Coordinates of C-alpha atoms in Angstrom, one line a residue:
Chain A
M1 CA -27.4 10.5 -3.1
A2 CA -24.1 9.1 -4.4
V3 CA -24.7 11.1 -7.6
A4 CA -25.4 14.2 -5.5
A5 CA -22.2 13.7 -3.5
A6 CA -20.2 13.2 -6.7
L7 CA -21.7 16.5 -8.0
S8 CA -20.8 18.3 -4.8
E9 CA -17.1 17.3 -5.3
R10 CA -17.1 19.7 -8.4
G11 CA -17.3 22.6 -6.0
R12 CA -14.7 21.4 -3.5
G13 CA -12.1 24.0 -2.7
R14 CA -14.0 26.8 -4.5
T15 CA -17.1 27.6 -2.5
T16 CA -15.7 28.8 0.8
P17 CA -17.3 30.0 3.0
N18 CA -20.3 28.2 1.6
P19 CA -20.6 24.4 1.7
N20 CA -20.0 22.5 -1.6
V21 CA -23.5 20.9 -1.8
G22 CA -24.7 18.6 -4.5
C23 CA -28.3 18.1 -5.6
V24 CA -30.2 15.8 -8.0
I25 CA -33.9 16.0 -8.9
V26 CA -35.6 12.8 -10.1
R27 CA -39.0 12.3 -11.5
D28 CA -40.5 9.1 -12.9
G29 CA -37.0 7.5 -12.8
C30 CA -35.4 10.2 -14.8
V31 CA -32.9 12.9 -13.6
I32 CA -34.5 16.2 -14.5
G33 CA -32.1 18.5 -12.6
R34 CA -28.5 18.5 -11.3
G35 CA -26.8 21.2 -9.4
W36 CA -23.7 21.9 -7.3
T37 CA -22.6 25.0 -5.4
Q38 CA -20.9 27.3 -7.9
P39 CA -17.5 28.9 -7.4
G40 CA -17.7 31.7 -4.9
G41 CA -20.7 30.0 -3.2
R42 CA -23.6 31.1 -5.5
P43 CA -25.9 29.9 -7.0
H44 CA -26.5 27.1 -4.5
A45 CA -26.9 23.5 -5.7
E46 CA -30.6 23.4 -5.2
A47 CA -31.2 26.7 -7.1
M48 CA -29.2 25.3 -10.0
A49 CA -31.0 22.0 -10.1
L50 CA -34.4 23.6 -9.7
K51 CA -33.7 25.9 -12.6
Q52 CA -32.9 22.9 -14.8
A53 CA -36.0 21.0 -13.7
G54 CA -38.3 24.0 -14.2
A55 CA -42.0 23.2 -13.7
S56 CA -41.3 19.5 -13.7
A57 CA -40.0 19.8 -10.2
G58 CA -43.5 19.7 -9.0
G59 CA -44.1 16.2 -7.5
A60 CA -40.5 15.1 -8.0
T61 CA -37.9 13.8 -5.5
V62 CA -35.0 16.1 -4.6
Y63 CA -31.8 14.5 -3.3
V64 CA -29.4 16.9 -1.6
T65 CA -26.3 16.4 0.4
L66 CA -27.1 19.1 3.0
E67 CA -30.2 20.5 4.5
P68 CA -31.5 23.4 2.3
C69 CA -30.6 26.8 3.7
A70 CA -33.5 28.5 5.6
H71 CA -32.0 32.0 5.7
E72 CA -32.3 34.6 2.9
S73 CA -29.1 36.5 2.1
P74 CA -28.4 39.6 -0.1
R75 CA -26.8 37.1 -2.5
G76 CA -30.0 35.1 -3.1
P77 CA -33.1 33.5 -1.8
A78 CA -33.2 30.7 0.8
C79 CA -33.2 27.3 -0.9
A80 CA -35.9 26.1 1.4
D81 CA -38.2 28.8 0.0
L82 CA -37.2 27.9 -3.5
L83 CA -38.2 24.3 -2.8
V84 CA -41.4 25.2 -1.2
A85 CA -42.3 27.2 -4.3
A86 CA -41.3 24.3 -6.6
K87 CA -43.5 21.8 -4.7
P88 CA -41.5 18.6 -4.9
A89 CA -43.2 15.6 -3.3
R90 CA -40.2 14.6 -1.3
V91 CA -36.8 15.9 -0.2
V92 CA -34.1 13.3 0.7
A93 CA -31.1 14.9 2.6
A94 CA -27.9 13.4 3.9
L95 CA -26.9 15.9 6.7
T96 CA -28.4 18.6 8.8
D97 CA -26.8 22.0 8.2
P98 CA -24.7 22.8 11.3
D99 CA -24.9 26.6 10.5
P100 CA -27.2 27.9 13.3
R101 CA -29.1 30.1 10.8
T102 CA -30.5 26.9 9.3
A103 CA -29.8 23.9 11.6
G104 CA -33.2 22.2 11.3
K105 CA -35.2 25.2 10.2
G106 CA -34.8 24.3 6.5
F107 CA -36.3 20.8 7.1
A108 CA -39.1 22.4 9.2
K109 CA -40.0 24.9 6.4
L110 CA -40.4 22.0 3.9
R111 CA -42.4 19.8 6.2
A112 CA -44.7 22.7 7.1
T113 CA -45.9 22.7 3.5
G114 CA -46.5 19.0 3.3
I115 CA -43.2 18.0 1.6
V116 CA -42.0 14.6 2.8
V117 CA -38.5 14.9 4.2
T118 CA -36.1 12.0 4.8
E119 CA -32.9 12.8 6.7
G120 CA -29.6 11.0 7.3
V121 CA -29.4 9.1 3.9
S122 CA -25.7 8.3 3.0
A123 CA -24.6 10.7 5.7
D124 CA -21.0 9.3 5.7
L125 CA -20.7 9.8 1.9
A126 CA -21.9 13.3 2.2
W127 CA -19.7 14.1 5.2
R128 CA -16.6 13.1 3.2
A129 CA -17.7 15.2 0.2
M130 CA -18.2 18.3 2.3
A131 CA -15.6 17.6 4.9
G132 CA -13.9 21.0 4.6
F133 CA -17.1 23.0 5.3
L134 CA -18.1 20.6 8.1
T135 CA -14.6 20.7 9.7
R136 CA -14.7 24.5 9.6
Q137 CA -18.2 24.5 11.3
A138 CA -17.2 21.9 13.9
L139 CA -13.6 23.0 14.7
G140 CA -13.3 26.5 13.5
R141 CA -10.4 25.7 11.1
P142 CA -10.0 24.2 7.7
L143 CA -9.7 20.5 7.0
V144 CA -6.0 19.8 6.8
T145 CA -4.5 17.4 4.3
L146 CA -0.9 16.5 4.6
K147 CA 0.8 15.4 1.4
L148 CA 3.9 13.2 1.6
A149 CA 5.8 11.8 -1.4
T150 CA 8.4 9.3 -0.3
S151 CA 10.4 6.2 -1.1
L152 CA 9.3 2.9 0.4
D153 CA 11.5 3.6 3.4
G154 CA 9.9 7.0 4.0
K155 CA 12.7 9.3 2.6
I156 CA 12.1 12.5 0.6
A157 CA 15.6 13.2 -0.6
L158 CA 19.2 11.9 -0.7
P159 CA 21.6 13.3 1.9
S160 CA 22.7 15.8 -0.9
G161 CA 19.1 17.1 -1.0
E162 CA 18.5 15.5 -4.4
S163 CA 14.7 14.9 -4.5
K164 CA 13.8 15.1 -8.2
W165 CA 12.2 12.8 -8.8
I166 CA 11.0 10.3 -6.3
T167 CA 7.5 9.8 -7.6
G168 CA 6.6 9.7 -11.3
P169 CA 4.4 11.9 -13.5
E170 CA 1.1 10.1 -12.7
A171 CA 1.6 10.7 -9.0
R172 CA 2.6 14.3 -9.5
A173 CA -0.4 14.9 -11.8
H174 CA -2.7 13.5 -9.0
A175 CA -1.1 15.8 -6.5
H176 CA -1.9 18.7 -8.9
L177 CA -5.5 17.6 -8.9
E178 CA -5.5 17.7 -5.1
R179 CA -4.3 21.3 -5.4
A180 CA -7.2 22.1 -7.6
R181 CA -9.6 20.8 -4.9
T182 CA -8.2 22.9 -2.0
D183 CA -8.6 26.5 -1.1
A184 CA -5.1 27.0 0.3
I185 CA -1.6 25.4 0.2
L186 CA 1.0 25.7 2.9
V187 CA 4.8 25.1 2.8
G188 CA 7.4 25.7 5.4
R189 CA 9.8 28.6 5.0
G190 CA 12.7 26.1 4.4
T191 CA 10.9 24.6 1.4
F192 CA 9.9 28.1 0.2
E193 CA 13.5 29.3 0.3
A194 CA 15.1 26.2 -1.0
D195 CA 12.8 25.2 -3.7
A196 CA 10.8 28.4 -4.5
P197 CA 7.9 26.1 -5.3
R198 CA 5.2 27.5 -7.6
L199 CA 2.4 25.5 -5.9
D200 CA 0.0 26.2 -8.7
V201 CA -2.1 23.8 -10.7
R202 CA -0.4 22.8 -13.9
L203 CA -3.1 20.5 -15.3
P204 CA -4.6 21.4 -18.7
G205 CA -7.9 23.2 -18.2
L206 CA -7.4 23.7 -14.4
E207 CA -4.7 26.3 -14.4
G208 CA -7.3 28.8 -13.1
R209 CA -7.9 26.8 -10.0
S210 CA -4.6 27.5 -8.3
P211 CA -5.2 27.9 -4.6
T212 CA -4.0 30.6 -2.1
R213 CA -0.5 30.0 -1.0
V214 CA 0.7 30.3 2.6
I215 CA 4.0 30.0 4.4
L216 CA 4.6 28.5 7.9
S217 CA 7.5 30.1 9.8
T218 CA 7.9 30.1 13.5
R219 CA 10.6 32.8 13.2
H220 CA 8.5 35.6 11.9
A221 CA 4.9 35.9 10.7
G222 CA 3.6 38.5 8.3
D223 CA 4.2 38.4 4.6
E224 CA 6.7 37.0 2.2
G225 CA 6.7 38.1 -1.4
G226 CA 2.9 38.5 -1.2
W227 CA 2.4 35.2 0.5
P228 CA 0.9 35.3 4.0
V229 CA 3.2 33.9 6.7
L230 CA 1.7 31.9 9.7
A231 CA 3.7 31.7 12.9
S232 CA 2.1 28.5 14.1
P233 CA -0.1 25.7 12.7
H234 CA -2.9 26.9 14.9
A235 CA -3.0 30.2 12.9
I236 CA -4.8 28.4 10.1
A237 CA -8.1 29.1 11.8
A238 CA -7.8 32.7 10.5
L239 CA -7.5 31.6 6.8
T240 CA -10.4 32.0 4.5
A241 CA -10.2 28.4 3.5
D242 CA -12.1 25.2 4.3
H243 CA -9.4 23.0 2.8
L244 CA -5.7 23.4 3.5
L245 CA -3.1 21.2 1.8
V246 CA 0.3 21.0 3.6
E247 CA 2.9 20.2 1.0
G248 CA 6.1 20.2 2.9
G249 CA 8.8 20.1 3.9
A250 CA 9.5 17.8 6.8
G251 CA 9.4 20.7 9.3
A252 CA 6.0 21.9 8.3
A253 CA 4.6 18.3 8.2
S254 CA 6.0 17.6 11.7
A255 CA 4.6 20.9 13.1
F256 CA 1.1 20.0 11.9
L257 CA 1.3 16.4 13.1
A258 CA 2.7 17.5 16.5
A259 CA -0.2 20.0 16.8
D260 CA -2.6 17.2 16.0
L261 CA -3.9 19.3 13.1
V262 CA -3.8 16.7 10.3
D263 CA -7.2 15.2 9.2
R264 CA -6.1 13.5 6.0
L265 CA -2.8 12.0 4.9
L266 CA -2.0 11.6 1.2
L267 CA 0.9 9.2 1.0
Y268 CA 2.5 8.9 -2.5
R269 CA 5.1 6.1 -2.5
A270 CA 7.6 5.3 -5.2
P271 CA 8.8 1.6 -5.4
I272 CA 12.4 2.6 -4.5
L273 CA 14.6 2.4 -1.4
I274 CA 16.8 5.3 -0.5
G275 CA 18.4 4.4 2.8
E276 CA 20.5 7.2 4.1
G277 CA 18.6 10.4 3.3
R278 CA 16.1 13.0 4.5
A279 CA 13.2 11.7 6.5
C280 CA 9.6 12.7 5.5
I281 CA 8.9 13.9 9.0
G282 CA 10.9 14.7 12.1
D283 CA 9.9 15.0 15.7
I284 CA 6.2 14.9 16.2
G285 CA 6.3 14.7 20.0
L286 CA 5.6 11.0 20.3
G287 CA 6.3 9.7 23.8
T288 CA 5.5 6.0 23.4
L289 CA 4.4 3.7 20.5
A290 CA 1.0 3.3 22.1
E291 CA 0.3 7.0 21.4
A292 CA 0.9 6.4 17.7
H293 CA -1.7 3.7 17.3
G294 CA -5.4 4.1 16.5
R295 CA -5.2 7.4 14.8
W296 CA -5.3 6.6 11.1
L297 CA -7.7 4.7 8.9
L298 CA -6.9 3.8 5.3
S299 CA -9.7 5.1 3.2
D300 CA -8.3 4.7 -0.3
A301 CA -5.4 3.0 -2.1
R302 CA -4.5 2.9 -5.7
A303 CA -1.7 2.6 -8.2
L304 CA -0.5 5.8 -10.0
G305 CA 1.9 4.6 -12.6
A306 CA 4.7 2.8 -10.9
D307 CA 3.8 4.5 -7.6
R308 CA 1.1 3.9 -5.0
L309 CA -1.2 6.4 -3.4
E310 CA -2.7 5.7 0.0
I311 CA -5.1 8.0 1.7
Y312 CA -5.4 7.8 5.5
E313 CA -8.1 9.7 7.4
R314 CA -8.0 10.6 11.0
R315 CA -10.4 8.4 13.0
R316 CA -13.6 10.4 13.8
Chain B
M1 CA -0.6 -26.2 -13.5
A2 CA -1.9 -23.7 -10.9
V3 CA -2.8 -26.6 -8.6
A4 CA 0.6 -28.2 -9.1
A5 CA 2.3 -24.9 -8.3
A6 CA 0.2 -24.5 -5.2
L7 CA 1.1 -28.0 -4.1
S8 CA 4.8 -27.3 -4.7
E9 CA 4.5 -24.4 -2.1
R10 CA 3.9 -27.0 0.6
G11 CA 7.5 -28.0 0.3
R12 CA 9.0 -24.5 0.2
G13 CA 11.9 -24.1 2.5
R14 CA 12.1 -27.8 3.4
T15 CA 13.4 -29.6 0.3
T16 CA 16.9 -28.2 -0.1
P17 CA 18.9 -29.1 -2.1
N18 CA 16.1 -30.6 -4.1
P19 CA 13.5 -28.4 -5.8
N20 CA 10.1 -28.1 -4.3
V21 CA 8.2 -29.6 -7.2
G22 CA 4.4 -30.0 -7.5
C23 CA 2.5 -32.6 -9.5
V24 CA -1.1 -33.4 -10.4
I25 CA -2.3 -36.4 -12.4
V26 CA -5.7 -36.0 -14.2
R27 CA -7.8 -38.6 -16.0
D28 CA -11.2 -38.2 -17.5
G29 CA -11.5 -34.8 -15.8
C30 CA -10.7 -36.1 -12.3
V31 CA -7.6 -35.6 -10.2
I32 CA -6.3 -39.1 -9.5
G33 CA -2.9 -38.2 -8.0
R34 CA -1.3 -35.2 -6.2
G35 CA 2.2 -34.9 -5.1
W36 CA 4.9 -32.5 -3.8
T37 CA 8.5 -32.9 -2.9
Q38 CA 8.6 -34.2 0.7
P39 CA 10.7 -32.7 3.5
G40 CA 14.4 -33.5 2.9
G41 CA 13.8 -33.9 -0.8
R42 CA 12.3 -37.4 -1.1
P43 CA 10.0 -38.8 -2.3
H44 CA 9.8 -36.5 -5.3
A45 CA 6.4 -35.0 -6.3
E46 CA 5.9 -37.3 -9.3
A47 CA 6.7 -40.4 -7.3
M48 CA 4.1 -39.4 -4.7
A49 CA 1.4 -38.6 -7.3
L50 CA 2.1 -41.7 -9.3
K51 CA 1.8 -43.9 -6.2
Q52 CA -1.7 -42.3 -5.5
A53 CA -2.8 -42.8 -9.1
G54 CA -1.7 -46.4 -9.3
A55 CA -2.5 -48.3 -12.5
S56 CA -5.0 -45.5 -13.5
A57 CA -2.0 -43.3 -14.5
G58 CA -1.9 -45.2 -17.7
G59 CA -3.3 -42.9 -20.4
A60 CA -3.7 -40.0 -18.0
T61 CA -2.2 -36.4 -18.1
V62 CA 0.5 -35.5 -15.7
Y63 CA 1.0 -31.8 -14.8
V64 CA 4.4 -31.1 -13.2
T65 CA 6.1 -27.8 -12.3
L66 CA 9.6 -28.9 -13.3
E67 CA 11.0 -31.4 -15.8
P68 CA 11.0 -34.9 -14.3
C69 CA 14.5 -35.8 -13.2
A70 CA 16.5 -38.1 -15.6
H71 CA 19.2 -39.2 -13.2
E72 CA 18.9 -42.1 -10.7
S73 CA 20.3 -41.5 -7.2
P74 CA 21.0 -43.7 -4.2
R75 CA 17.9 -42.1 -2.7
G76 CA 15.4 -43.3 -5.4
P77 CA 14.7 -43.9 -9.0
A78 CA 14.5 -41.2 -11.7
C79 CA 11.1 -39.7 -12.1
A80 CA 11.4 -39.9 -15.9
D81 CA 11.8 -43.7 -15.5
L82 CA 8.8 -43.9 -13.2
L83 CA 6.7 -42.0 -15.7
V84 CA 7.8 -44.2 -18.6
A85 CA 6.7 -47.2 -16.6
A86 CA 3.4 -45.7 -15.7
K87 CA 2.6 -44.9 -19.3
P88 CA 0.6 -41.6 -19.1
A89 CA -0.6 -40.3 -22.5
R90 CA 0.8 -36.8 -21.8
V91 CA 3.1 -34.8 -19.6
V92 CA 2.6 -31.1 -19.2
A93 CA 5.6 -29.3 -17.6
A94 CA 6.3 -25.7 -16.7
L95 CA 10.0 -25.5 -16.7
T96 CA 13.1 -27.3 -17.8
D97 CA 15.3 -28.6 -15.0
P98 CA 18.5 -26.4 -14.9
D99 CA 20.3 -29.2 -13.2
P100 CA 22.8 -30.4 -15.9
R101 CA 22.1 -34.1 -14.9
T102 CA 18.6 -33.6 -16.3
A103 CA 18.3 -30.4 -18.4
G104 CA 16.3 -31.8 -21.2
K105 CA 17.1 -35.4 -20.8
G106 CA 14.0 -36.0 -18.7
F107 CA 11.7 -34.7 -21.5
A108 CA 13.8 -36.8 -24.1
K109 CA 13.2 -40.0 -22.2
L110 CA 9.5 -39.5 -22.1
R111 CA 9.2 -38.5 -25.8
A112 CA 11.3 -41.6 -26.8
T113 CA 8.5 -43.8 -25.5
G114 CA 5.7 -41.9 -27.2
I115 CA 4.5 -39.8 -24.3
V116 CA 3.3 -36.4 -25.6
V117 CA 5.3 -33.7 -23.8
T118 CA 4.2 -30.0 -23.6
E119 CA 6.8 -27.6 -22.1
G120 CA 6.6 -24.0 -20.9
V121 CA 3.0 -24.0 -19.5
S122 CA 2.6 -21.4 -16.7
A123 CA 6.3 -21.0 -16.5
D124 CA 6.1 -17.8 -14.5
L125 CA 3.8 -19.3 -11.9
A126 CA 6.2 -22.2 -11.5
W127 CA 9.2 -20.0 -11.4
R128 CA 7.8 -18.1 -8.5
A129 CA 6.8 -21.3 -6.6
M130 CA 10.3 -22.8 -7.0
A131 CA 12.3 -19.5 -6.9
G132 CA 14.6 -20.6 -4.2
F133 CA 15.9 -23.7 -6.0
L134 CA 16.1 -21.8 -9.3
T135 CA 18.0 -18.9 -7.8
R136 CA 20.5 -21.3 -6.3
Q137 CA 20.9 -23.0 -9.7
A138 CA 21.2 -19.7 -11.5
L139 CA 23.3 -17.6 -9.1
G140 CA 24.8 -20.1 -6.7
R141 CA 23.2 -18.5 -3.6
P142 CA 19.8 -18.7 -1.9
L143 CA 16.8 -16.5 -2.8
V144 CA 17.0 -13.6 -0.3
T145 CA 13.9 -12.1 1.2
L146 CA 14.2 -9.0 3.3
K147 CA 11.6 -8.4 5.9
L148 CA 10.9 -4.8 7.0
A149 CA 8.2 -4.0 9.6
T150 CA 7.8 -0.2 9.8
S151 CA 5.5 2.7 10.4
L152 CA 4.1 4.7 7.4
D153 CA 7.2 6.9 7.6
G154 CA 9.6 4.0 7.5
K155 CA 10.7 3.8 11.1
I156 CA 11.3 0.6 13.1
A157 CA 11.6 2.1 16.6
L158 CA 11.4 5.3 18.7
P159 CA 14.6 7.1 19.5
S160 CA 14.6 5.2 22.8
G161 CA 14.7 1.9 21.0
E162 CA 11.1 1.1 21.8
S163 CA 9.8 -1.1 19.0
K164 CA 7.2 -3.3 20.5
W165 CA 4.9 -3.3 18.8
I166 CA 4.7 -1.4 15.5
T167 CA 2.7 -4.0 13.6
G168 CA -0.2 -6.0 15.0
P169 CA -0.7 -9.7 15.7
E170 CA -2.0 -10.6 12.2
A171 CA 1.2 -9.1 10.6
R172 CA 3.4 -10.9 13.1
A173 CA 1.6 -14.2 12.4
H174 CA 2.2 -13.7 8.7
A175 CA 5.9 -13.1 9.3
H176 CA 6.0 -16.4 11.3
L177 CA 4.4 -18.1 8.3
E178 CA 7.2 -16.7 6.1
R179 CA 9.7 -18.2 8.6
A180 CA 8.1 -21.6 8.1
R181 CA 8.6 -21.3 4.3
T182 CA 12.4 -20.5 4.5
D183 CA 15.4 -22.6 5.1
A184 CA 17.4 -20.0 7.0
I185 CA 16.9 -16.7 8.8
L186 CA 19.6 -14.1 9.3
V187 CA 19.9 -11.2 11.7
G188 CA 22.7 -8.7 12.3
R189 CA 24.9 -9.0 15.4
G190 CA 23.4 -5.9 16.8
T191 CA 19.8 -7.3 16.7
F192 CA 21.1 -10.6 18.1
E193 CA 22.7 -8.9 21.1
A194 CA 20.0 -6.4 21.7
D195 CA 16.9 -8.4 21.2
A196 CA 18.1 -12.0 21.6
P197 CA 15.4 -13.0 19.1
R198 CA 14.2 -16.5 19.0
L199 CA 13.5 -16.4 15.3
D200 CA 11.5 -19.6 15.5
V201 CA 8.0 -20.4 14.1
R202 CA 5.4 -19.9 16.8
L203 CA 2.3 -20.9 14.8
P204 CA 0.2 -23.8 16.1
G205 CA 1.2 -27.0 14.2
L206 CA 4.2 -25.4 12.5
E207 CA 6.6 -25.2 15.5
G208 CA 8.6 -28.0 13.9
R209 CA 9.4 -25.9 10.9
S210 CA 11.7 -23.4 12.5
P211 CA 14.6 -22.6 10.1
T212 CA 18.3 -22.5 10.5
R213 CA 19.5 -19.3 12.2
V214 CA 22.5 -17.3 11.0
I215 CA 24.1 -14.1 12.2
L216 CA 25.8 -11.4 10.1
S217 CA 28.8 -9.7 11.7
T218 CA 31.5 -7.9 9.8
R219 CA 33.6 -7.9 12.9
H220 CA 34.1 -11.6 13.4
A221 CA 32.8 -14.7 11.6
G222 CA 32.6 -18.1 13.2
D223 CA 30.0 -19.2 15.6
E224 CA 27.9 -17.5 18.3
G225 CA 26.0 -19.7 20.7
G226 CA 25.6 -22.4 18.1
W227 CA 24.6 -20.0 15.4
P228 CA 26.9 -19.7 12.4
V229 CA 28.2 -16.2 11.9
L230 CA 28.8 -14.8 8.4
A231 CA 31.3 -12.1 7.8
S232 CA 29.6 -10.6 4.7
P233 CA 26.3 -10.9 2.8
H234 CA 28.1 -12.7 0.0
A235 CA 29.0 -15.6 2.4
I236 CA 25.4 -16.8 2.1
A237 CA 26.4 -18.8 -1.0
A238 CA 27.9 -21.4 1.4
L239 CA 24.7 -21.9 3.3
T240 CA 22.7 -25.1 2.8
A241 CA 19.6 -23.1 2.0
D242 CA 17.6 -22.1 -1.0
H243 CA 15.6 -19.5 0.9
L244 CA 17.1 -16.9 3.3
L245 CA 15.0 -14.5 5.2
V246 CA 16.8 -11.4 6.4
E247 CA 14.9 -10.2 9.5
G248 CA 17.0 -7.2 10.6
G249 CA 18.1 -4.9 11.9
A250 CA 18.7 -1.9 9.8
G251 CA 22.4 -2.7 9.5
A252 CA 21.9 -6.2 8.1
A253 CA 19.1 -4.9 5.8
S254 CA 21.4 -2.2 4.5
A255 CA 24.3 -4.6 4.0
F256 CA 22.2 -6.9 1.9
L257 CA 20.7 -4.1 -0.2
A258 CA 24.1 -2.5 -0.7
A259 CA 25.4 -5.8 -1.9
D260 CA 22.4 -6.1 -4.3
L261 CA 21.5 -9.4 -2.7
V262 CA 17.8 -8.9 -2.0
D263 CA 15.4 -10.6 -4.4
R264 CA 12.2 -10.1 -2.5
L265 CA 11.0 -7.4 -0.1
L266 CA 8.3 -8.1 2.5
L267 CA 7.1 -4.7 3.7
Y268 CA 4.7 -4.8 6.7
R269 CA 3.4 -1.3 7.5
A270 CA 1.4 -0.2 10.4
P271 CA -1.0 2.8 10.0
I272 CA 1.1 5.0 12.4
L273 CA 3.5 7.8 12.1
I274 CA 6.6 7.9 14.3
G275 CA 8.6 10.8 13.1
E276 CA 11.9 11.0 15.0
G277 CA 13.1 7.4 15.4
R278 CA 15.2 4.7 14.0
A279 CA 15.1 4.2 10.2
C280 CA 14.4 0.8 8.7
I281 CA 17.6 1.0 6.6
G282 CA 20.7 3.0 6.5
D283 CA 23.3 3.7 3.8
I284 CA 22.8 1.4 0.9
G285 CA 25.4 3.0 -1.3
L286 CA 23.0 5.1 -3.5
G287 CA 24.7 7.8 -5.5
T288 CA 21.8 9.3 -7.3
L289 CA 18.0 8.9 -7.3
A290 CA 18.1 7.5 -10.9
E291 CA 20.0 4.4 -9.5
A292 CA 17.1 3.7 -7.1
H293 CA 14.5 3.5 -9.8
G294 CA 13.4 0.4 -11.8
R295 CA 14.6 -2.2 -9.3
W296 CA 11.3 -3.3 -7.7
L297 CA 8.0 -4.5 -8.8
L298 CA 5.0 -4.9 -6.5
S299 CA 3.8 -8.5 -6.7
D300 CA 1.3 -8.6 -3.9
A301 CA -0.5 -6.3 -1.5
R302 CA -3.0 -7.1 1.2
A303 CA -4.4 -6.0 4.5
L304 CA -3.3 -7.9 7.7
G305 CA -5.5 -6.6 10.4
A306 CA -4.9 -2.9 10.7
D307 CA -1.6 -3.2 8.8
R308 CA -0.7 -3.7 5.2
L309 CA 1.7 -6.1 3.6
E310 CA 3.3 -5.3 0.3
I311 CA 5.6 -7.7 -1.5
Y312 CA 8.1 -6.3 -3.9
E313 CA 10.2 -8.5 -6.2
R314 CA 13.4 -7.6 -7.9
R315 CA 12.9 -7.1 -11.6
R316 CA 14.1 -10.0 -13.6

């Protein structure tokens, strides 16, 4: 299942509105098929893996991060039907599909034909790999990641506005990788006007994976040079995106935190002290210190050149 | 030598003006003596270890973090003379004593009687363990550690001043342990007046290790309720202390950073965001971002309950 979850990551940010599923088919201790949801949502992971396995899938074990879909669509057959036809001995799944068109019906179809189904294996791993889709299903909005790149004392610029560079090339490359794994990127109007950021992916081979760009402006919604403008953080529900990366500046970051709409925090920190300068976030509506506690859990920490990345996730 | 360095840590903050040396005597693969400089500076580490080893020290190997002293004092004999009398086969030392009264003469005394001397073993480890003494010898001032306890965004209080608590009990206990390992603690007058901090060690068994307390006030030097008051960070040279812990607030922290008098940074961070609030440091005299880079190296990072501690050291 860990391999299936890793495969599912390949589709992250490119399968909306479909989930980025991962699938591995194993027979006699050998992997005979691997699949992940393809860009745009089709083929599904199971279809891809079954095609690789061919006739060998009969009697094999299929590992899949999400319940196989039970509903046919004009874009392809239901994965549950494909599995029934391939006759594996066993299907091991991490999560039930929250989509009401499947939601248990996929497992039922398999069991009805004698396939052994095991549910709930490595559910947490799979949840994290498909967090965008699952957040959209549960909350009707994309999973929101807030990126902050600061000094050790939480500053993003000198008083003059000088901000290039705080973090080094390794941290900036990692931030580009995060862009390639998201459907949409948002900046505040201030950052848009001051920095005219490109917000594209500038990693060799991944230039084609640049996400949709969005502006937050409480002054006027609409459109700005072809970029959609949202009037409030809550307007992200209308985006065709399961993953939104909020890149700055401090105003946009604060607005999303104040609205309690941040699920994931990417904190890139350079080993420098700035002192007087621009803070990474402003007023987030905190009344007491007690309100601040218990919200964030560290899920990853690593060195990126001279800098450190910490990833915090909202407690679920 | 790693064991000797660990033993030397037991004396840290309590041996000024003597170095906190560590010593291990080994014979036939067994440790037969262990010593570290005792509170107040005597007995020395070698004297303590030799006393434990007794006659067995003859032919043994002595590991010591600093060159044995060559000068007699009214408080005791020279360690080099004690070693010559004990007749070990070999002395392995990490560092040469920078004190001009010894500075090579200790090693010479040993070699003159046929003891094999190996110098420079694990010098970096020993340097770190005795950094306070060595900084005093090299720069004529104590080693300065700046403690900052902040939110992820570098804040130390809400706009109202509410600051209890940002970090949790494990981080606060660790900070008390740091107090027990320092000779002196400094706070700014603002913190002294606002918080009336006790600045003592409140760990069971270590209450007797509370350091000297000092106030920084650019307005007036002298004395405040029995606490000496320094008019500028540079005045620390006059303190009888090899280790100084600067505990806050932002004004004192900024003054020491602006004076380039911080050697070690203890950064305790709670997994919370505060947003609008009080910054951990103010103006530190930075002109450009380039000046900020290349000053700090991460030397340790660990979890303390829900919080994280990072220790940064000035690049040497």
